[in-house]
Every structure is written in C-alpha cells, then in structure tokens.
Tab-separated table of C-alpha atoms in Angstrom:
chain	number	residue	atom	x	y	z
A	1	MET	CA	5.074	-5.909	-10.867
A	2	HIS	CA	7.668	-7.364	-8.696
A	3	ARG	CA	8.224	-10.994	-7.379
A	4	SER	CA	8.925	-12.353	-3.912
A	5	THR	CA	11.604	-14.863	-3.899
A	6	GLU	CA	10.362	-17.094	-1.055
A	7	GLU	CA	6.850	-17.556	-2.468
A	8	SER	CA	7.284	-17.503	-6.044
A	9	SER	CA	10.188	-20.091	-5.850
A	10	ILE	CA	8.174	-22.662	-4.113
A	11	VAL	CA	4.918	-22.117	-6.423
A	12	ASN	CA	6.858	-22.149	-9.541
A	13	SER	CA	8.872	-25.327	-8.543
A	14	THR	CA	5.893	-27.375	-7.734
A	15	SER	CA	5.451	-30.372	-10.304
A	16	ALA	CA	2.465	-32.337	-10.859
A	17	GLU	CA	3.736	-35.008	-8.626
A	18	ASP	CA	4.262	-32.408	-5.817
A	19	ARG	CA	0.736	-31.301	-6.355
A	20	GLN	CA	-0.773	-34.694	-6.100
A	21	LEU	CA	1.047	-35.237	-2.776
A	22	ILE	CA	0.035	-31.716	-1.515
A	23	ALA	CA	-3.710	-33.018	-1.945
A	24	GLY	CA	-3.304	-35.987	0.291
A	25	ASP	CA	-1.066	-34.784	3.345
A	26	THR	CA	-1.614	-32.556	6.188
A	27	ILE	CA	0.769	-29.951	7.417
A	28	ALA	CA	1.185	-27.912	10.476
A	29	ALA	CA	3.384	-24.800	11.521
A	30	ILE	CA	3.777	-21.950	13.900
A	31	SER	CA	2.641	-18.960	12.014
A	32	THR	CA	3.631	-16.119	14.441
A	33	PRO	CA	7.382	-15.136	14.699
A	34	ALA	CA	9.752	-17.213	17.421
A	35	GLY	CA	10.075	-15.415	20.722
A	36	GLU	CA	7.815	-14.672	23.648
A	37	GLY	CA	4.429	-12.942	23.190
A	38	ALA	CA	1.005	-13.156	24.728
A	39	ILE	CA	-0.304	-15.321	21.714
A	40	ALA	CA	1.113	-17.722	19.166
A	41	LEU	CA	-0.868	-19.076	16.403
A	42	VAL	CA	-0.369	-22.685	15.172
A	43	ARG	CA	-2.181	-23.795	11.989
A	44	ILE	CA	-3.014	-27.168	10.506
A	45	SER	CA	-4.116	-27.625	6.871
A	46	GLY	CA	-5.012	-30.505	4.782
A	47	ALA	CA	-7.700	-33.269	4.312
A	48	ASP	CA	-6.974	-34.693	7.851
A	49	SER	CA	-6.420	-31.519	9.702
A	50	ILE	CA	-9.771	-31.561	11.654
A	51	ALA	CA	-9.030	-35.310	12.517
A	52	VAL	CA	-5.640	-34.152	14.053
A	53	ALA	CA	-7.350	-31.334	16.189
A	54	ASP	CA	-9.778	-34.240	17.389
A	55	LYS	CA	-6.833	-36.025	18.747
A	56	ILE	CA	-5.256	-33.269	20.596
A	57	CYS	CA	-8.108	-30.925	21.687
A	58	ARG	CA	-10.403	-31.484	24.536
A	59	ALA	CA	-13.284	-29.289	24.834
A	60	LYS	CA	-17.098	-29.328	25.327
A	61	ALA	CA	-17.409	-30.721	21.847
A	62	THR	CA	-14.859	-32.372	19.553
A	63	PRO	CA	-13.425	-30.054	16.825
A	64	SER	CA	-15.049	-32.059	13.993
A	65	GLU	CA	-18.603	-30.844	15.769
A	66	PHE	CA	-17.389	-27.306	15.600
A	67	ALA	CA	-19.013	-24.741	13.416
A	68	SER	CA	-16.914	-23.315	10.797
A	69	HIS	CA	-15.052	-20.027	11.686
A	70	VAL	CA	-16.168	-19.789	15.171
A	71	GLN	CA	-13.774	-19.709	18.098
A	72	HIS	CA	-13.814	-22.404	20.887
A	73	PHE	CA	-12.143	-22.695	24.166
A	74	GLY	CA	-10.386	-26.065	24.904
A	75	GLU	CA	-7.228	-27.793	25.975
A	76	ILE	CA	-4.338	-29.283	24.031
A	77	VAL	CA	-3.171	-32.613	25.229
A	78	ASP	CA	-0.199	-34.819	24.335
A	79	GLU	CA	-0.286	-38.552	23.446
A	80	THR	CA	-0.442	-39.439	27.221
A	81	GLU	CA	-3.511	-36.783	27.848
A	82	ARG	CA	-1.066	-34.434	29.635
A	83	LEU	CA	-2.161	-30.973	29.564
A	84	ILE	CA	0.145	-28.784	27.302
A	85	ASP	CA	-1.908	-25.597	27.036
A	86	GLN	CA	-5.477	-23.974	27.280
A	87	VAL	CA	-6.167	-22.552	23.840
A	88	MET	CA	-8.673	-20.921	21.504
A	89	MET	CA	-9.286	-23.182	18.495
A	90	SER	CA	-11.282	-22.433	15.230
A	91	ILE	CA	-12.284	-24.809	12.312
A	92	HIS	CA	-12.255	-23.134	8.696
A	93	ARG	CA	-13.702	-25.729	6.570
A	94	ALA	CA	-13.005	-26.157	2.823
A	95	PRO	CA	-13.303	-24.378	0.465
A	96	THR	CA	-13.800	-21.138	2.524
A	97	SER	CA	-10.477	-21.001	4.276
A	98	TYR	CA	-7.106	-19.421	3.325
A	99	THR	CA	-5.701	-22.434	1.789
A	100	GLY	CA	-8.981	-23.825	0.367
A	101	GLU	CA	-8.645	-26.836	2.446
A	102	ASP	CA	-9.856	-27.844	6.111
A	103	LEU	CA	-7.755	-25.518	8.039
A	104	VAL	CA	-7.496	-25.444	11.929
A	105	GLU	CA	-6.146	-22.384	13.795
A	106	ILE	CA	-5.035	-22.814	17.419
A	107	SER	CA	-4.239	-19.692	19.363
A	108	CYS	CA	-2.134	-20.728	22.482
A	109	HIS	CA	0.031	-18.822	24.819
A	110	GLY	CA	2.982	-17.260	23.185
A	111	GLY	CA	5.918	-18.723	24.904
A	112	MET	CA	8.606	-20.414	22.707
A	113	LEU	CA	8.430	-23.780	24.617
A	114	VAL	CA	4.601	-24.043	24.803
A	115	SER	CA	3.952	-23.168	21.254
A	116	ALA	CA	6.663	-25.782	20.190
A	117	ARG	CA	4.761	-28.337	22.408
A	118	VAL	CA	1.513	-27.532	20.651
A	119	LEU	CA	3.041	-27.973	17.199
A	120	GLU	CA	4.719	-31.315	18.390
A	121	ALA	CA	1.472	-32.715	19.562
A	122	CYS	CA	0.066	-31.941	15.941
A	123	LEU	CA	2.926	-33.674	14.272
A	124	ARG	CA	2.583	-36.711	16.535
A	125	ALA	CA	-1.239	-36.695	15.624
A	126	GLY	CA	-0.546	-37.146	11.876
A	127	ALA	CA	0.625	-33.876	10.549
A	128	ARG	CA	3.878	-33.055	9.071
A	129	ALA	CA	5.932	-29.882	9.452
A	130	ALA	CA	5.065	-27.333	6.700
A	131	ARG	CA	7.637	-25.918	4.453
A	132	PRO	CA	8.242	-22.180	4.460
A	133	GLY	CA	5.542	-20.492	2.495
A	134	GLU	CA	3.470	-23.922	1.954
A	135	PHE	CA	0.095	-22.430	3.100
A	136	THR	CA	0.302	-19.856	0.716
A	137	GLU	CA	1.691	-22.376	-1.935
A	138	ARG	CA	-1.509	-24.492	-1.122
A	139	ALA	CA	-3.714	-21.323	-1.481
A	140	PHE	CA	-2.452	-20.809	-5.041
A	141	LEU	CA	-2.693	-24.388	-6.040
A	142	ASN	CA	-6.196	-24.630	-4.920
A	143	GLY	CA	-7.198	-21.400	-6.626
A	144	LYS	CA	-7.806	-19.054	-3.730
A	145	MET	CA	-5.255	-16.597	-5.162
A	146	ASP	CA	-3.268	-16.213	-8.240
A	147	LEU	CA	0.297	-16.183	-8.479
A	148	THR	CA	0.867	-12.313	-8.202
A	149	GLN	CA	-1.295	-12.353	-5.113
A	150	ALA	CA	0.948	-15.214	-3.720
A	151	GLU	CA	4.122	-13.261	-4.358
A	152	ALA	CA	2.595	-10.306	-2.586
A	153	VAL	CA	2.208	-12.094	0.754
A	154	ILE	CA	5.751	-12.017	1.546
A	155	ASP	CA	5.917	-8.490	0.593
A	156	LEU	CA	3.281	-7.460	2.852
A	157	ILE	CA	4.900	-9.386	5.682
A	158	ARG	CA	8.298	-7.474	4.918
A	159	ALA	CA	7.070	-4.084	4.161
A	160	LYS	CA	9.185	-1.341	6.024
A	161	THR	CA	7.410	1.709	4.767
A	162	ASP	CA	3.779	2.879	4.145
A	163	LEU	CA	4.520	2.965	0.363
A	164	ALA	CA	5.717	-0.536	0.320
A	165	LEU	CA	2.813	-1.554	2.309
A	166	ARG	CA	0.395	-0.002	-0.013
A	167	SER	CA	2.086	-1.498	-3.044
A	168	ALA	CA	1.894	-5.034	-1.563
A	169	THR	CA	-1.774	-4.657	-0.422
A	170	GLU	CA	-2.779	-3.457	-3.924
A	171	GLN	CA	-1.077	-6.428	-5.563
A	172	LEU	CA	-2.739	-8.787	-3.015
A	173	GLU	CA	-6.057	-7.385	-4.007
A	174	GLY	CA	-5.451	-8.691	-7.275
A	175	ARG	CA	-5.065	-5.529	-9.257
A	176	LEU	CA	-1.800	-6.771	-11.051
A	177	GLY	CA	-3.381	-9.997	-11.660
A	178	GLU	CA	-6.368	-8.406	-12.974
A	179	ARG	CA	-4.384	-6.408	-15.736
A	180	ILE	CA	-2.386	-9.291	-16.608
A	181	ARG	CA	-5.554	-11.349	-17.213
A	182	LYS	CA	-6.912	-8.546	-19.314
A	183	LEU	CA	-3.891	-8.522	-21.341
A	184	ARG	CA	-4.008	-12.242	-21.805
A	185	ASP	CA	-7.573	-12.115	-22.782
A	186	GLU	CA	-7.003	-9.463	-25.360
A	187	LEU	CA	-4.171	-11.620	-26.961
A	188	ILE	CA	-6.282	-14.637	-27.197
A	189	SER	CA	-9.168	-12.862	-28.678
A	190	LEU	CA	-6.766	-11.488	-31.234
A	191	ILE	CA	-5.328	-14.839	-32.019
A	192	ALA	CA	-8.782	-16.394	-32.266
A	193	HIS	CA	-10.052	-13.926	-34.713
A	194	ILE	CA	-6.941	-14.265	-36.963
A	195	GLU	CA	-7.324	-18.085	-36.817
A	196	ALA	CA	-11.103	-18.084	-37.381
A	197	SER	CA	-10.697	-15.772	-40.475
A	198	ILE	CA	-8.050	-18.180	-41.919
A	199	ASP	CA	-9.877	-21.532	-41.114
A	200	PHE	CA	-13.408	-20.518	-41.827
A	201	PRO	CA	-13.199	-18.107	-44.915
A	202	GLU	CA	-16.915	-19.277	-45.909
A	203	GLU	CA	-18.237	-17.961	-42.704
A	204	GLY	CA	-17.165	-14.386	-43.837
A	205	ILE	CA	-15.051	-13.398	-40.808
A	206	ALA	CA	-13.032	-10.540	-42.003
A	207	PRO	CA	-9.514	-10.261	-40.697
A	208	ASP	CA	-8.397	-6.962	-39.093
A	209	GLU	CA	-6.720	-4.731	-41.681
A	210	ASN	CA	-2.903	-4.308	-41.269
A	211	GLU	CA	-2.977	-0.960	-39.609
A	212	ARG	CA	-5.865	-2.001	-37.251
A	213	LEU	CA	-3.961	-5.232	-36.317
A	214	ALA	CA	-0.713	-3.183	-35.729
A	215	ALA	CA	-2.625	-0.815	-33.475
A	216	ARG	CA	-3.979	-3.503	-31.338
A	217	LEU	CA	-0.720	-5.220	-31.048
A	218	ASP	CA	0.970	-1.735	-30.104
A	219	SER	CA	-1.521	-1.147	-27.631
A	220	ILE	CA	-0.993	-4.629	-25.822
A	221	ARG	CA	2.855	-3.993	-26.243
A	222	ASN	CA	2.721	-0.616	-24.472
A	223	GLU	CA	0.656	-2.031	-21.720
A	224	ILE	CA	3.296	-4.751	-21.097
A	225	SER	CA	6.238	-2.311	-21.118
A	226	ILE	CA	4.351	-0.228	-18.488
A	227	LEU	CA	3.902	-3.387	-16.285
A	228	LEU	CA	7.578	-4.383	-16.730
A	229	ALA	CA	8.697	-0.797	-15.934
A	230	THR	CA	7.266	-1.229	-12.504
A	231	ALA	CA	9.432	-4.403	-11.659
A	232	GLY	CA	12.328	-2.087	-10.750
A	233	GLN	CA	10.006	0.184	-8.502
A	234	GLY	CA	8.812	-3.031	-6.647
A	235	ARG	CA	12.436	-4.223	-6.247
A	236	ILE	CA	13.271	-0.793	-4.668
A	237	LEU	CA	10.152	-0.936	-2.221
A	238	ARG	CA	11.056	-4.320	-1.203
A	239	GLU	CA	14.709	-4.352	-0.980
A	240	GLY	CA	15.453	-0.659	-0.638
A	241	VAL	CA	18.092	1.603	-2.082
A	242	ARG	CA	21.671	0.875	-0.885
A	243	VAL	CA	23.582	4.207	0.055
A	244	VAL	CA	27.186	3.815	1.162
A	245	ILE	CA	28.628	6.668	3.194
A	246	TYR	CA	32.259	6.546	2.124
A	247	GLY	CA	35.271	8.908	2.790
A	248	ALA	CA	38.307	9.673	4.872
A	249	THR	CA	38.692	8.874	8.416
A	250	ASN	CA	37.055	11.418	10.894
A	251	ALA	CA	35.340	13.027	7.924
A	252	GLY	CA	31.816	12.893	9.866
A	253	LYS	CA	30.534	9.529	8.187
A	254	SER	CA	29.427	8.096	11.448
A	255	SER	CA	28.030	11.411	12.727
A	256	LEU	CA	25.967	11.712	9.451
A	257	LEU	CA	24.531	8.119	9.875
A	258	ASN	CA	23.684	8.898	13.590
A	259	GLY	CA	22.173	12.263	12.470
A	260	LEU	CA	19.833	10.576	9.578
A	261	LEU	CA	18.836	7.840	11.947
A	262	GLY	CA	18.043	10.183	14.791
A	263	TYR	CA	19.861	8.218	17.359
A	264	GLU	CA	23.387	7.416	18.337
A	265	ARG	CA	24.024	4.163	16.583
A	266	VAL	CA	27.659	4.387	15.990
A	267	ILE	CA	30.399	5.295	18.019
A	268	VAL	CA	31.922	8.736	17.158
A	269	SER	CA	35.313	9.542	18.296
A	270	GLU	CA	38.460	11.830	17.690
A	271	THR	CA	40.413	8.669	17.296
A	272	HIS	CA	40.856	7.601	13.892
A	273	GLY	CA	39.568	4.262	12.667
A	274	THR	CA	36.994	3.712	15.390
A	275	THR	CA	34.776	2.109	12.616
A	276	ARG	CA	36.253	-0.889	11.355
A	277	ASP	CA	33.443	-2.668	9.463
A	278	THR	CA	30.479	-1.668	7.637
A	279	ILE	CA	27.337	-0.854	9.819
A	280	GLU	CA	23.821	-1.018	8.061
A	281	GLU	CA	20.585	0.769	8.956
A	282	VAL	CA	17.382	1.320	7.161
A	283	ILE	CA	15.506	4.736	7.130
A	284	ASN	CA	12.359	5.708	5.574
A	285	LEU	CA	12.709	8.557	2.991
A	286	ARG	CA	9.366	9.614	1.704
A	287	GLY	CA	8.145	6.058	1.556
A	288	VAL	CA	11.186	4.675	0.069
A	289	PRO	CA	13.488	2.368	2.322
A	290	VAL	CA	17.049	3.531	2.264
A	291	ARG	CA	19.774	1.002	3.428
A	292	LEU	CA	22.707	3.197	4.676
A	293	LEU	CA	25.896	1.670	4.995
A	294	ASP	CA	28.732	3.438	7.158
A	295	THR	CA	32.123	2.193	6.151
A	296	ALA	CA	35.573	2.407	7.731
A	297	GLY	CA	37.534	5.424	6.861
A	298	LEU	CA	39.742	5.658	3.741
A	299	ARG	CA	43.678	5.807	4.768
A	300	THR	CA	46.676	4.261	3.833
A	301	SER	CA	47.345	0.769	5.466
A	302	THR	CA	50.406	0.491	7.417
A	303	SER	CA	49.972	-3.307	7.763
A	304	LYS	CA	52.186	-5.570	5.520
A	305	LEU	CA	49.382	-8.019	5.154
C-alpha cells in the first residue's frame, strides 16, 4: 500500500469547482518522453477532442466519422493548411477510453520539433496544455479507476526492478482497492447492524454480543494493520534503499562501487581525494533497488575555510 506523489497530489487536491471545469474543457499533451525516436504519441481528451481532431487532420474521412478504437492514416496540418506530419490517428469514444471521455491518440514521427508542432496545432485548434498527471486524474474522476489504481500508474512508469513492476501492476489491477473496499463494506455492515438494533428494537434485530462484536472489530483492525505495514515496503520498491559507501581516502570505496555496478563508473587512482563529491547509482539487489552513494574520503582538512 503506497502512494505516488505526482498522481495522488493532483487527485487529492481537486475541488468540486475543478471537477466542474474538467468536465467542460479539452486537454492535450505529448505522452511519450522528450527526445528523438521513431514514434511520439500526442493525446487529446475532453468534450471537444474529436472536434479538435477534425480541425487539424486531413484523411479520407473526418475523424468524427472514424470508427472507435481503429487506426487511420492521415495528415496533420496547421492553421494555414501547411503539412506538419503524416500520422496514424485513432478515436476512442466515451466512455470506453482511458479517461472516460472522448480521447484522440495521434502517433506522429518522434522528433522533438515535429511532435511539438503537432501539439501546437492541437492547442491552436482549441485544446489546452494538460497538467502533469491530468489524463490519469480524469480517469479517476470519471470512475475508470480508483485512487489506488491512479497512484499505481506513476509507480508502474518509474519501476526499476521486476519486483517493483509486479507490485505496481498488482495495484493497477485493483487488488489493493478491492481489499480496502471489502474492509469498508464490513465496517458499514457492522455500523448498520448496531444502529438498526438501537433504532428499531421492535423489529427484533439482535445486536452482536460483546465478544462477537470485539472479534469482528479485531479482525478488521488486524487487516488494516497488515495493509499499513506494506506502506514501507512500497516506499522501498519505489524509492530504493540508500546505502552510503563511507571511509578513509584510498580505502577502496570507488573500486567497491565499480565492482557492484559491473563497470567503471568512478575514477580509481592512487592519488588521494579523487572523489570530491557524492556519486549515486542504482543497482538491482534481488528485486530491490539499492541507491549506492560513493562519498569523498574521510580525512583531516588542511583548508582554513
């Protein structure tokens, strides 16, 4: 049971006014990492996303006529009808999309400039730039996933080991959310039974005896404790264990780091003090990411400052 800072902070801070705004506007963003590659993905989501696609896409049919979840070849043009790129476009109609809204996905060539120009065309056609995590935020607000699944998305993206990946995948599948919902249902059932026995004594609803009631509460409390205990495990899988390599100069700290990494990451020299700042790298230790920090050697300073 662990939280993702990026996704959960956005979702938790969304007010009723924000939700109303979200329902009425259309967002766009590049969903692939910055840099050069074969393909870049630009997403548009919101009530006017298909209308935006109609303005910028030229194909055998207009995007509003596309069948849902089918790829179509077309060209993206700017406001002057100048060609930007040849792309593959798909329309995902609400509610069967990632966000639960009308969603457009544009697969363009993966250059930094061309993908930025495609996004610019989307923005000029009526969309606004999406905030970090906003597509997942909308999926949560539209009931496509619960909060635990929304939090798992960023963990899945940032997973550095197979164990971290498996943990994030299980949470994304809804296993944690299902356990929490089960506990909530049990508490609601318990409260409802107690209240009904008090409010409607003429109905003959017998309240649980003290021992039985305590046993049910203990069972729920134990299950909550088990879930809470996994929070630390999740944090370790997400952030890793920080291990500082510390000691005197020329004690072999840098050699140890290089040996653990399996390649020459740090300069090793007989000269004292070649490592002047911390050097951090991550290794996979039986599925747990371990952050190794090589430090400057311990010695008496000769500086007056």
